[in-house]
Short mmCIF file of C-alpha atoms in Angstrom, two decimals:
data_model
loop_
_atom_site.label_atom_id
_atom_site.label_comp_id
_atom_site.label_asym_id
_atom_site.label_seq_id
_atom_site.Cartn_x
_atom_site.Cartn_y
_atom_site.Cartn_z
CA UNK A 16 -8.03 -29.76 -2.92
CA UNK A 17 -7.48 -28.29 -5.64
CA UNK A 18 -3.73 -30.23 -6.16
CA UNK A 19 -2.74 -28.30 -9.67
CA UNK A 20 -3.26 -24.86 -7.96
CA UNK A 21 -1.27 -25.95 -4.39
CA UNK A 22 1.37 -27.16 -6.33
CA UNK A 23 0.98 -23.65 -8.23
CA UNK A 24 1.07 -21.95 -4.96
CA UNK A 25 3.58 -24.22 -3.68
CA UNK A 26 6.02 -23.42 -6.24
CA UNK A 27 5.89 -19.71 -6.18
CA UNK A 28 5.93 -19.63 -2.19
CA UNK A 29 8.83 -21.23 -2.17
CA UNK A 30 10.22 -19.28 -5.30
CA UNK A 31 9.89 -16.43 -3.79
CA UNK A 32 12.16 -17.25 -0.16
CA UNK A 33 14.94 -18.49 -2.18
CA UNK A 34 15.25 -14.53 -3.68
CA UNK A 35 15.49 -13.39 0.32
CA UNK A 36 17.30 -15.57 1.13
CA UNK A 37 19.10 -14.86 -1.82
CA UNK A 38 18.74 -10.97 -1.48
CA UNK A 39 19.65 -11.66 2.80
CA UNK A 40 24.06 -11.34 2.95
CA UNK A 41 23.97 -8.16 0.24
CA UNK A 42 20.34 -7.13 2.99
CA UNK A 43 21.41 -7.13 6.07
CA UNK A 44 25.14 -5.71 4.92
CA UNK A 45 23.93 -2.38 6.15
CA UNK A 46 21.12 -0.16 6.87
CA UNK A 47 20.94 1.56 3.99
CA UNK A 48 20.48 -2.08 1.75
CA UNK A 49 18.18 -2.85 4.64
CA UNK A 50 15.43 -0.53 3.77
CA UNK A 51 16.70 1.19 0.23
CA UNK A 52 17.90 -1.51 -1.02
CA UNK A 53 21.29 0.89 -1.60
CA UNK A 54 19.17 3.98 -2.40
CA UNK A 55 19.86 1.82 -6.47
CA UNK A 56 16.65 1.04 -7.92
CA UNK A 57 16.26 1.97 -11.17
CA UNK A 58 13.26 2.97 -13.30
CA UNK A 59 12.16 -0.21 -14.97
CA UNK A 60 12.14 -1.84 -11.19
CA UNK A 61 11.26 0.31 -9.70
CA UNK A 62 8.27 1.21 -11.75
CA UNK A 63 6.79 -2.12 -10.72
CA UNK A 64 8.06 -1.96 -7.43
CA UNK A 65 6.19 0.70 -6.89
CA UNK A 66 2.89 -0.81 -8.33
CA UNK A 67 2.76 -4.06 -6.85
CA UNK A 68 3.40 -2.64 -3.95
CA UNK A 69 0.42 -0.41 -4.14
CA UNK A 70 -1.53 -2.70 -6.12
CA UNK A 71 -2.73 -5.25 -3.36
CA UNK A 72 -6.06 -8.60 -2.28
CA UNK A 73 -8.27 -4.89 -2.55
CA UNK A 74 -6.85 -3.72 -6.20
CA UNK A 75 -8.19 -7.39 -6.91
CA UNK A 76 -10.03 -9.21 -4.44
CA UNK A 77 -11.52 -6.16 -2.89
CA UNK A 78 -11.87 -3.58 -5.72
CA UNK A 79 -14.14 -7.40 -7.89
CA UNK A 80 -15.86 -8.54 -4.50
CA UNK A 81 -17.62 -4.45 -3.78
CA UNK A 82 -17.74 -3.55 -7.31
CA UNK A 83 -20.57 -6.52 -7.29
CA UNK A 84 -21.46 -6.32 -3.22
CA UNK A 85 -22.00 -2.43 -3.31
CA UNK A 86 -22.24 -1.41 -6.79
CA UNK A 87 -19.56 -0.90 -9.47
CA UNK A 88 -19.70 2.38 -8.92
CA UNK A 89 -18.00 2.27 -5.32
CA UNK A 90 -15.53 0.28 -7.77
CA UNK A 91 -15.42 3.12 -9.81
CA UNK A 92 -14.80 5.16 -7.51
CA UNK A 93 -11.79 3.00 -5.86
CA UNK A 94 -10.44 2.50 -9.06
CA UNK A 95 -10.67 7.02 -10.10
CA UNK A 96 -8.91 7.22 -6.43
CA UNK A 97 -5.70 4.93 -6.76
CA UNK A 98 -5.00 5.07 -10.38
CA UNK A 99 -4.81 9.02 -9.66
CA UNK A 100 -2.05 8.29 -6.98
CA UNK A 101 0.81 8.63 -9.05
CA UNK A 102 0.45 11.44 -10.49
CA UNK A 103 -1.03 13.29 -7.48
CA UNK A 104 2.33 11.99 -5.80
CA UNK A 105 4.45 12.25 -8.81
CA UNK A 106 3.85 16.32 -8.78
CA UNK A 107 2.95 17.08 -5.02
CA UNK A 108 6.07 14.66 -3.75
CA UNK A 109 7.83 11.76 -6.08
CA UNK A 110 11.14 14.08 -6.68
CA UNK A 111 10.98 16.07 -3.67
CA UNK A 112 11.21 13.45 -0.89
CA UNK A 113 13.69 11.86 -2.85
CA UNK A 114 16.28 14.96 -2.14
CA UNK A 115 15.61 14.41 1.23
CA UNK A 116 18.27 12.41 1.57
CA UNK A 117 16.17 9.89 4.34
CA UNK A 118 15.35 6.68 4.41
CA UNK A 119 12.71 6.27 6.69
CA UNK A 120 9.07 8.58 6.53
CA UNK A 121 9.25 9.01 10.39
CA UNK A 122 12.77 10.21 9.22
CA UNK A 123 12.21 13.10 6.90
CA UNK A 124 9.76 13.99 9.52
CA UNK A 125 12.67 14.96 11.90
CA UNK A 126 14.50 16.81 9.46
CA UNK A 127 12.02 18.76 8.78
CA UNK A 128 10.41 18.88 12.55
CA UNK A 129 11.77 17.61 14.91
CA UNK A 130 11.88 14.20 16.82
CA UNK A 131 9.06 14.61 18.79
CA UNK A 132 6.69 14.60 15.43
CA UNK A 133 8.74 11.77 14.26
CA UNK A 134 8.10 9.53 17.32
CA UNK A 135 4.45 10.13 16.74
CA UNK A 136 4.90 9.43 13.25
CA UNK A 137 6.74 6.55 14.34
CA UNK A 138 3.57 5.37 16.65
CA UNK A 139 1.15 6.38 13.45
CA UNK A 140 2.96 4.24 11.14
CA UNK A 141 3.10 1.29 12.74
CA UNK A 142 -0.44 1.27 13.82
CA UNK A 143 -1.52 2.18 9.82
CA UNK A 144 0.28 -0.64 8.51
CA UNK A 145 0.23 -3.23 11.01
CA UNK A 146 -3.48 -2.95 9.92
CA UNK A 147 -3.58 -2.23 6.33
CA UNK A 148 -1.47 -6.25 6.77
CA UNK A 149 -5.41 -7.26 8.04
CA UNK A 150 -6.49 -7.27 4.23
CA UNK A 151 -3.91 -9.17 2.87
CA UNK A 152 -4.06 -11.72 5.52
CA UNK A 153 -7.38 -12.40 4.80
CA UNK A 154 -6.96 -12.50 1.27
CA UNK A 155 -4.12 -15.57 1.80
CA UNK A 156 -6.87 -17.32 4.51
CA UNK A 157 -9.92 -16.98 1.38
CA UNK A 158 -7.35 -18.06 -1.28
CA UNK A 159 -5.51 -20.44 0.99
CA UNK A 160 -8.55 -22.54 2.20
CA UNK A 161 -9.75 -22.96 -1.34
CA UNK A 162 -6.74 -24.35 -2.63
CA UNK A 163 -5.98 -26.25 -0.15
CA UNK A 164 -8.49 -26.95 1.66
CA UNK A 165 -7.92 -25.98 5.04
CA UNK A 166 -9.95 -23.95 7.00
CA UNK A 167 -9.33 -20.37 6.95
CA UNK A 168 -8.08 -19.61 9.83
CA UNK A 169 -5.29 -22.39 9.24
CA UNK A 170 -4.86 -20.80 5.26
CA UNK A 171 -4.30 -17.51 7.33
CA UNK A 172 -1.59 -18.95 9.34
CA UNK A 173 0.52 -19.87 6.47
CA UNK A 174 0.80 -17.94 4.22
CA UNK A 175 0.49 -15.26 6.52
CA UNK A 176 4.59 -17.02 7.97
CA UNK A 177 5.63 -17.36 4.34
CA UNK A 178 5.26 -14.61 2.97
CA UNK A 179 7.22 -12.71 5.88
CA UNK A 180 10.30 -14.77 5.77
CA UNK A 181 11.78 -13.74 2.35
CA UNK A 182 10.83 -9.58 3.87
CA UNK A 183 12.27 -10.35 6.47
CA UNK A 184 15.52 -11.97 5.60
CA UNK A 185 16.22 -10.00 2.90
CA UNK A 186 14.77 -6.11 3.29
CA UNK A 187 14.35 -3.57 0.11
CA UNK A 188 16.70 -5.62 -1.66
CA UNK A 189 14.13 -8.72 -1.47
CA UNK A 190 11.30 -6.50 -1.69
CA UNK A 191 11.94 -5.35 -4.51
CA UNK A 192 12.73 -7.77 -6.64
CA UNK A 193 10.71 -10.15 -6.07
CA UNK A 194 7.84 -7.24 -6.38
CA UNK A 195 9.05 -7.30 -9.95
CA UNK A 196 7.65 -10.71 -10.29
CA UNK A 197 4.89 -10.47 -8.52
CA UNK A 198 3.81 -6.73 -10.01
CA UNK A 199 4.24 -9.29 -13.48
CA UNK A 200 2.53 -11.80 -13.25
CA UNK A 201 -0.58 -10.35 -11.64
CA UNK A 202 -0.48 -7.89 -14.78
CA UNK A 203 0.20 -10.98 -17.20
CA UNK A 204 -3.08 -12.68 -14.78
CA UNK A 205 -5.48 -10.61 -15.09
CA UNK A 206 -5.12 -9.45 -18.41
CA UNK A 207 -5.36 -13.34 -19.24
CA UNK A 208 -8.25 -13.95 -17.32
CA UNK A 209 -10.38 -10.61 -18.69
CA UNK A 210 -9.59 -11.95 -22.37
CA UNK A 211 -10.99 -15.11 -21.70
CA UNK A 212 -14.41 -13.74 -19.72
CA UNK A 213 -14.90 -11.41 -23.13
CA UNK A 214 -14.08 -14.52 -25.01
CA UNK A 215 -16.51 -16.21 -23.59
CA UNK A 216 -19.08 -13.84 -23.33
CA UNK A 217 -18.56 -12.35 -26.59
CA UNK A 218 -17.10 -9.10 -26.18
CA UNK A 219 -17.29 -5.59 -23.63
CA UNK A 220 -20.98 -5.21 -24.52
CA UNK A 221 -22.69 -8.29 -23.95
CA UNK A 222 -20.87 -8.77 -21.05
CA UNK A 223 -22.32 -5.98 -19.48
CA UNK A 224 -25.95 -7.31 -20.88
CA UNK A 225 -25.08 -10.14 -18.81
CA UNK A 226 -24.00 -9.27 -15.84
CA UNK A 227 -26.75 -6.39 -15.27
CA UNK A 228 -29.60 -9.16 -16.50
CA UNK A 229 -28.49 -11.33 -13.10
CA UNK A 230 -27.14 -9.29 -11.01
CA UNK A 231 -29.36 -5.66 -12.15
CA UNK A 232 -28.52 -3.77 -9.14
CA UNK A 233 -24.61 -3.45 -10.39
CA UNK A 234 -24.83 0.01 -11.95
CA UNK A 235 -26.24 1.06 -9.36
CA UNK A 236 -25.43 3.34 -6.43
CA UNK A 237 -26.17 1.92 -3.09
CA UNK A 238 -24.77 4.60 -1.07
CA UNK A 239 -24.24 7.96 -0.17
CA UNK A 240 -22.08 10.15 -1.89
CA UNK A 241 -20.54 10.61 0.87
CA UNK A 242 -18.91 6.96 0.71
CA UNK A 243 -17.88 7.85 -1.76
CA UNK A 244 -15.43 10.48 -2.74
CA UNK A 245 -14.66 9.58 1.47
CA UNK A 246 -12.92 6.48 -0.40
CA UNK A 247 -11.67 7.89 -3.53
CA UNK A 248 -10.02 10.61 -1.19
CA UNK A 249 -7.91 7.69 0.80
CA UNK A 250 -6.83 5.83 -1.89
CA UNK A 251 -5.55 9.24 -4.05
CA UNK A 252 -3.19 9.92 -1.40
CA UNK A 253 -2.29 6.87 -0.84
CA UNK A 254 0.95 7.06 -2.08
CA UNK A 255 1.79 10.51 -0.99
CA UNK A 256 1.02 8.76 3.04
CA UNK A 257 1.53 4.98 2.95
CA UNK A 258 4.57 4.16 4.63
CA UNK A 259 5.30 1.97 2.05
CA UNK A 260 4.74 3.24 -0.83
CA UNK A 261 6.44 5.97 -0.16
CA UNK A 262 9.57 3.79 1.05
CA UNK A 263 10.02 3.24 -2.52
CA UNK A 264 10.79 6.45 -3.30
CA UNK A 265 13.85 6.85 -1.37
CA UNK A 266 15.12 3.26 -3.03
CA UNK A 267 15.23 4.37 -6.42
CA UNK A 268 18.97 5.65 -7.78
CA UNK A 269 17.97 9.47 -7.67
CA UNK A 270 14.59 11.49 -8.13
CA UNK A 271 14.20 11.86 -11.47
CA UNK A 272 14.51 8.00 -11.29
CA UNK A 273 11.87 8.30 -8.18
CA UNK A 274 9.84 10.93 -10.46
CA UNK A 275 9.63 8.46 -13.64
CA UNK A 276 8.96 5.66 -11.92
CA UNK A 277 5.97 6.73 -10.07
CA UNK A 278 4.56 7.47 -13.64
CA UNK A 279 4.99 4.55 -15.70
CA UNK A 280 3.93 2.35 -12.56
CA UNK A 281 0.36 4.75 -12.97
CA UNK A 282 -0.09 3.07 -16.53
CA UNK A 283 0.63 -0.20 -15.05
CA UNK A 284 -2.36 0.54 -11.97
CA UNK A 285 -4.73 1.81 -14.50
CA UNK A 286 -4.30 -1.41 -17.14
CA UNK A 287 -4.91 -3.19 -13.50
CA UNK A 288 -8.42 -1.45 -12.98
CA UNK A 289 -9.93 -1.64 -16.44
CA UNK A 290 -9.03 -5.89 -15.84
CA UNK A 291 -11.22 -5.08 -13.09
CA UNK A 292 -13.68 -3.92 -14.60
CA UNK A 293 -13.73 -7.17 -16.80
CA UNK A 294 -13.48 -9.28 -13.80
CA UNK A 295 -15.74 -7.83 -12.00
CA UNK A 296 -18.62 -7.97 -14.77
CA UNK A 297 -17.84 -12.31 -14.89
CA UNK A 298 -19.22 -12.47 -11.52
CA UNK A 299 -21.75 -10.37 -11.69
CA UNK A 300 -22.86 -12.41 -14.81
CA UNK A 301 -22.44 -15.25 -12.66
CA UNK A 302 -25.12 -14.42 -9.87
CA UNK A 303 -23.97 -16.34 -6.27
CA UNK A 304 -22.75 -13.06 -4.53
CA UNK A 305 -25.74 -13.77 -1.53
CA UNK A 306 -24.22 -17.48 -1.88
CA UNK A 307 -21.05 -16.16 -0.87
CA UNK A 308 -19.79 -16.39 2.34
CA UNK A 309 -17.73 -13.70 1.83
CA UNK A 310 -18.17 -12.14 -1.12
CA UNK A 311 -14.75 -10.97 -1.46
CA UNK A 312 -14.68 -14.65 -2.40
CA UNK A 313 -16.43 -13.56 -6.22
CA UNK A 314 -12.42 -13.08 -7.63
CA UNK A 315 -12.34 -17.14 -6.49
CA UNK A 316 -15.06 -17.85 -8.16
CA UNK A 317 -14.41 -16.39 -11.22
CA UNK A 318 -11.66 -17.86 -11.39
CA UNK A 319 -12.84 -21.23 -10.77
CA UNK A 320 -15.71 -20.29 -13.27
CA UNK A 321 -13.58 -18.93 -16.39
CA UNK A 322 -10.38 -20.79 -15.44
CA UNK A 323 -8.78 -24.01 -16.22
CA UNK A 324 -7.06 -25.59 -13.98
CA UNK A 325 -3.23 -24.52 -14.94
CA UNK A 326 -4.33 -21.37 -15.80
CA UNK A 327 -6.85 -20.14 -12.22
CA UNK A 328 -3.38 -22.45 -10.28
CA UNK A 329 -0.94 -19.42 -12.41
CA UNK A 330 -4.11 -16.71 -11.40
CA UNK A 331 -4.14 -17.67 -8.08
CA UNK A 332 -0.07 -17.43 -7.61
CA UNK A 333 -1.22 -13.73 -9.12
CA UNK A 334 -3.53 -13.09 -6.16
CA UNK A 335 -0.81 -14.14 -3.95
CA UNK A 336 1.07 -12.08 -5.43
CA UNK A 337 -0.86 -8.41 -4.50
CA UNK A 338 -1.13 -9.45 -0.80
CA UNK A 339 2.33 -10.51 -0.14
CA UNK A 340 3.80 -7.19 -2.45
CA UNK A 341 2.24 -5.47 -0.71
CA UNK A 342 2.12 -7.36 2.45
CA UNK A 343 6.09 -7.46 2.82
CA UNK A 344 6.14 -3.71 2.04
CA UNK A 345 3.87 -2.54 5.29
CA UNK A 346 6.43 -5.34 6.82
CA UNK A 347 9.46 -2.83 6.25
CA UNK A 348 7.82 -0.06 6.76
CA UNK A 349 6.96 -0.91 10.39
CA UNK A 350 10.58 -2.35 10.91
CA UNK A 351 12.27 0.37 9.61
CA UNK A 352 9.96 2.45 11.90
CA UNK A 353 9.88 0.77 15.18
CA UNK A 354 14.44 -0.32 14.71
CA UNK A 355 15.37 2.83 12.57
CA UNK A 356 14.08 5.86 13.82
CA UNK A 357 13.17 4.89 17.58
CA UNK A 358 15.40 1.98 19.16
CA UNK A 359 18.71 3.37 17.01
CA UNK A 360 17.71 7.36 17.26
CA UNK A 361 16.78 7.32 20.92
CA UNK A 362 17.39 3.70 23.02
CA UNK A 363 21.39 2.66 21.41
CA UNK A 364 22.76 5.35 18.66
CA UNK A 365 25.95 3.33 19.18
CA UNK A 366 23.90 -0.02 18.12
CA UNK A 367 26.25 -1.31 14.56
CA UNK A 368 24.25 -1.76 11.73
CA UNK A 369 23.86 -5.71 12.10
CA UNK A 370 22.52 -5.13 15.46
CA UNK A 371 20.10 -2.44 14.05
CA UNK A 372 18.79 -4.68 10.95
CA UNK A 373 18.30 -7.98 13.17
CA UNK A 374 15.59 -6.40 15.19
CA UNK A 375 14.29 -5.09 12.52
CA UNK A 376 13.51 -8.82 11.59
CA UNK A 377 12.43 -9.37 15.50
CA UNK A 378 10.48 -7.08 14.61
CA UNK A 379 9.11 -8.12 11.25
CA UNK A 380 7.74 -11.48 12.64
CA UNK A 381 6.00 -9.02 15.81
CA UNK A 382 4.30 -7.20 13.65
CA UNK A 383 3.72 -10.49 10.91
CA UNK A 384 2.00 -12.24 14.53
CA UNK A 385 -0.03 -9.56 15.35
CA UNK A 386 -1.82 -9.56 12.01
CA UNK A 387 -2.52 -12.84 11.44
CA UNK A 388 -4.57 -12.48 15.26
CA UNK A 389 -6.25 -9.57 14.16
CA UNK A 390 -7.09 -11.13 10.30
CA UNK A 391 -8.29 -14.66 12.20
CA UNK A 392 -11.80 -12.61 12.30
CA UNK A 393 -11.54 -9.42 10.29
CA UNK A 394 -13.98 -6.65 10.62
CA UNK A 395 -15.32 -6.19 7.03
CA UNK A 396 -14.42 -6.27 2.85
CA UNK A 397 -11.34 -6.17 1.80
CA UNK A 398 -12.03 -3.04 -0.31
CA UNK A 399 -13.44 -1.53 3.25
CA UNK A 400 -10.19 -2.14 5.49
CA UNK A 401 -7.85 -0.35 3.96
CA UNK A 402 -10.16 2.55 2.49
CA UNK A 403 -9.85 2.98 6.43
CA UNK A 404 -6.45 3.32 6.65
CA UNK A 405 -6.21 5.30 3.27
CA UNK A 406 -8.04 7.70 5.71
CA UNK A 407 -6.70 7.39 8.75
CA UNK A 408 -3.01 7.80 7.14
CA UNK A 409 -4.31 10.87 5.17
CA UNK A 410 -6.36 11.95 8.35
CA UNK A 411 -2.89 12.63 10.15
CA UNK A 412 0.39 12.52 7.49
CA UNK A 413 -1.54 14.04 4.53
CA UNK A 414 -0.95 16.97 5.38
CA UNK A 415 1.88 17.60 7.65
CA UNK A 416 3.84 15.85 5.08
CA UNK A 417 2.44 17.54 1.38
CA UNK A 418 2.97 21.15 3.64
CA UNK A 419 6.01 20.24 5.00
CA UNK A 420 7.73 20.36 1.54
CA UNK A 421 6.13 23.08 0.42
CA UNK A 422 5.49 25.56 2.39
CA UNK A 423 8.26 26.66 4.61
CA UNK A 424 6.10 27.70 7.79
CA UNK A 425 4.79 24.98 8.84
CA UNK A 426 6.38 24.09 11.82
CA UNK A 427 6.68 21.66 14.67
CA UNK A 428 3.74 22.72 16.66
CA UNK A 429 1.88 22.61 13.87
CA UNK A 430 2.27 19.58 12.55
CA UNK A 431 2.19 18.09 15.85
CA UNK A 432 -1.57 19.74 16.27
CA UNK A 433 -3.00 18.61 12.26
CA UNK A 434 -1.01 15.08 12.76
CA UNK A 435 -2.62 13.83 16.24
CA UNK A 436 -5.63 16.24 15.30
CA UNK A 437 -6.45 15.03 12.51
CA UNK A 438 -5.99 10.99 13.62
CA UNK A 439 -7.84 11.22 17.11
CA UNK A 440 -10.13 12.92 14.89
CA UNK A 441 -10.78 9.93 12.01
CA UNK A 442 -10.81 7.55 14.87
CA UNK A 443 -13.62 8.87 16.85
CA UNK A 444 -15.92 8.91 14.22
CA UNK A 445 -14.92 5.38 13.03
CA UNK A 446 -16.08 4.70 16.23
CA UNK A 447 -18.77 6.53 16.68
CA UNK A 448 -20.17 6.38 13.06
CA UNK A 449 -21.56 9.57 13.31
CA UNK A 450 -21.37 9.74 9.08
CA UNK A 451 -21.93 6.81 6.36
CA UNK A 452 -19.28 4.49 5.68
CA UNK A 453 -14.98 4.95 4.27
CA UNK A 454 -16.23 9.09 4.80
CA UNK A 455 -14.00 10.03 7.61
CA UNK A 456 -11.89 12.23 5.62
CA UNK A 457 -13.83 13.98 4.03
CA UNK A 458 -14.11 15.46 8.11
CA UNK A 459 -10.55 14.65 10.04
CA UNK A 460 -8.21 15.88 7.30
CA UNK A 461 -10.04 19.83 7.25
CA UNK A 462 -9.38 19.32 10.02
CA UNK A 463 -5.49 18.39 10.16
CA UNK A 464 -4.71 20.80 7.92
CA UNK A 465 -6.70 23.99 9.71
CA UNK A 466 -5.18 22.95 12.70
CA UNK A 467 -1.50 22.72 11.03
CA UNK A 468 -2.09 26.40 9.59
CA UNK A 469 -3.24 27.98 12.89
CA UNK A 470 -1.14 26.51 14.86
CA UNK A 471 1.87 26.91 12.52
CA UNK A 472 1.27 31.18 12.19
CA UNK A 473 0.54 31.23 15.97
CA UNK A 474 4.00 29.82 17.45
CA UNK A 475 7.90 30.65 16.11
CA UNK A 476 8.73 30.39 12.42
CA UNK A 477 10.87 27.74 11.27
CA UNK A 478 14.16 28.47 11.79
CA UNK A 479 16.63 29.89 8.66
CA UNK A 480 18.15 26.56 8.32
CA UNK A 481 14.68 24.74 8.08
CA UNK A 482 13.91 27.20 5.77
CA UNK A 483 16.69 26.25 4.10
CA UNK A 484 16.17 22.94 3.84
CA UNK A 485 12.87 23.28 2.54
CA UNK A 486 14.18 25.24 -0.12
CA UNK A 487 17.02 22.31 -0.80
CA UNK A 488 13.20 19.74 -1.63
CA UNK A 489 13.36 21.67 -5.00
CA UNK A 490 16.48 22.22 -6.11
CA UNK A 491 17.22 20.90 -9.84
CA UNK A 492 20.49 19.16 -9.70
CA UNK A 493 19.12 15.17 -7.82
CA UNK A 494 21.28 14.73 -4.98
CA UNK A 495 21.82 11.73 -3.73
CA UNK A 496 22.93 11.91 0.05
CA UNK A 497 22.06 9.79 2.13
CA UNK A 498 21.39 10.49 6.34
#
């Protein structure tokens, strides 16, 4: 057991839990507060919250582990796509979807296409976000087993329960303000670790030489081109199709704030991947990848080799911050989908707001338990698991969402065909494995696009009311209406 590191992690986790308790009363006062923090988040807080929601364990442990294990071109494909997330999101959806006035992504699909599309969207959200929790829980288990000296399974359970508590208690209020802290901890920790690595290797060029001397295949292309392109696509679209990221737009004060938050979050995310490349090079220079049971542990090995126990504890807290900040956003997306979009919409329309938020609380707990069970025996490297989730959500949501905002001819039949066709095609490709690893969205996303366009053209044109709604998404004035 790493005693000093364990104490720092325990203090950090307790602090996050107290923040959840602090915001609990405000969060449970209304659905608007629980799901979107009262639509009142400013640019500064929103930028860190969006950055922290996207910068998951995959952006730190996963990127470094896959960069060393599969070669730095794999990290670059991931990093270029991930950094491009936010400019892509800013221009395509951020302001427009905030003007819709909804609280969740499935609610947007209901407003734009109708109830049938909303129901399908909820099921896709629950499946996608539950599986997306698995790499976060995997990372928490790896960190916890190292620091606490317990087995991986116990660590997954302990830390999984820990970050579920504050998210379930405080809703979007707690999640947003804990993400402000977690994003700062991540950024500072990565900066300090990168500086230490560069100092010990006497600069960047020497670091790269040392990495290649010990791990000659560090710069090699190890995967087929489809793997790199598929991974790039999955992450490029992630900010658009991931409900956990999209919900950050709904919590912004207005459309301008949502777009500014995305712009500044992009800069923060860029720094993370610059630092990640340095950390990966440091990991390659250690030459220990083949000796590890799980190559995602390379990041922890870098921390252990380059940092003192106090700094290591702070950096591990940064890793835990990456895990918690993404996992809490996923839990909220699942919770909103079931409690807000299914229970209140179709089961009990007269349910009070407190009842709905309590159901959301229970759903978070159940989703966390399911994620923990799957994470006990994770199926792949962290980065690959996240790539699968991104590809699945892109194949299902990408074009129904973007064309729903930009093309008023898109209709319910087209959206259903595109959503179901893309999702089913993706799952078939993952199960049958006819192509290279994580290349599935290269095929599945165009299938979704073609089905949406063709079916929309051969079926009824949307009503004038719906077409006018699409025009409102692009209105210059920032409507603050709520639904």
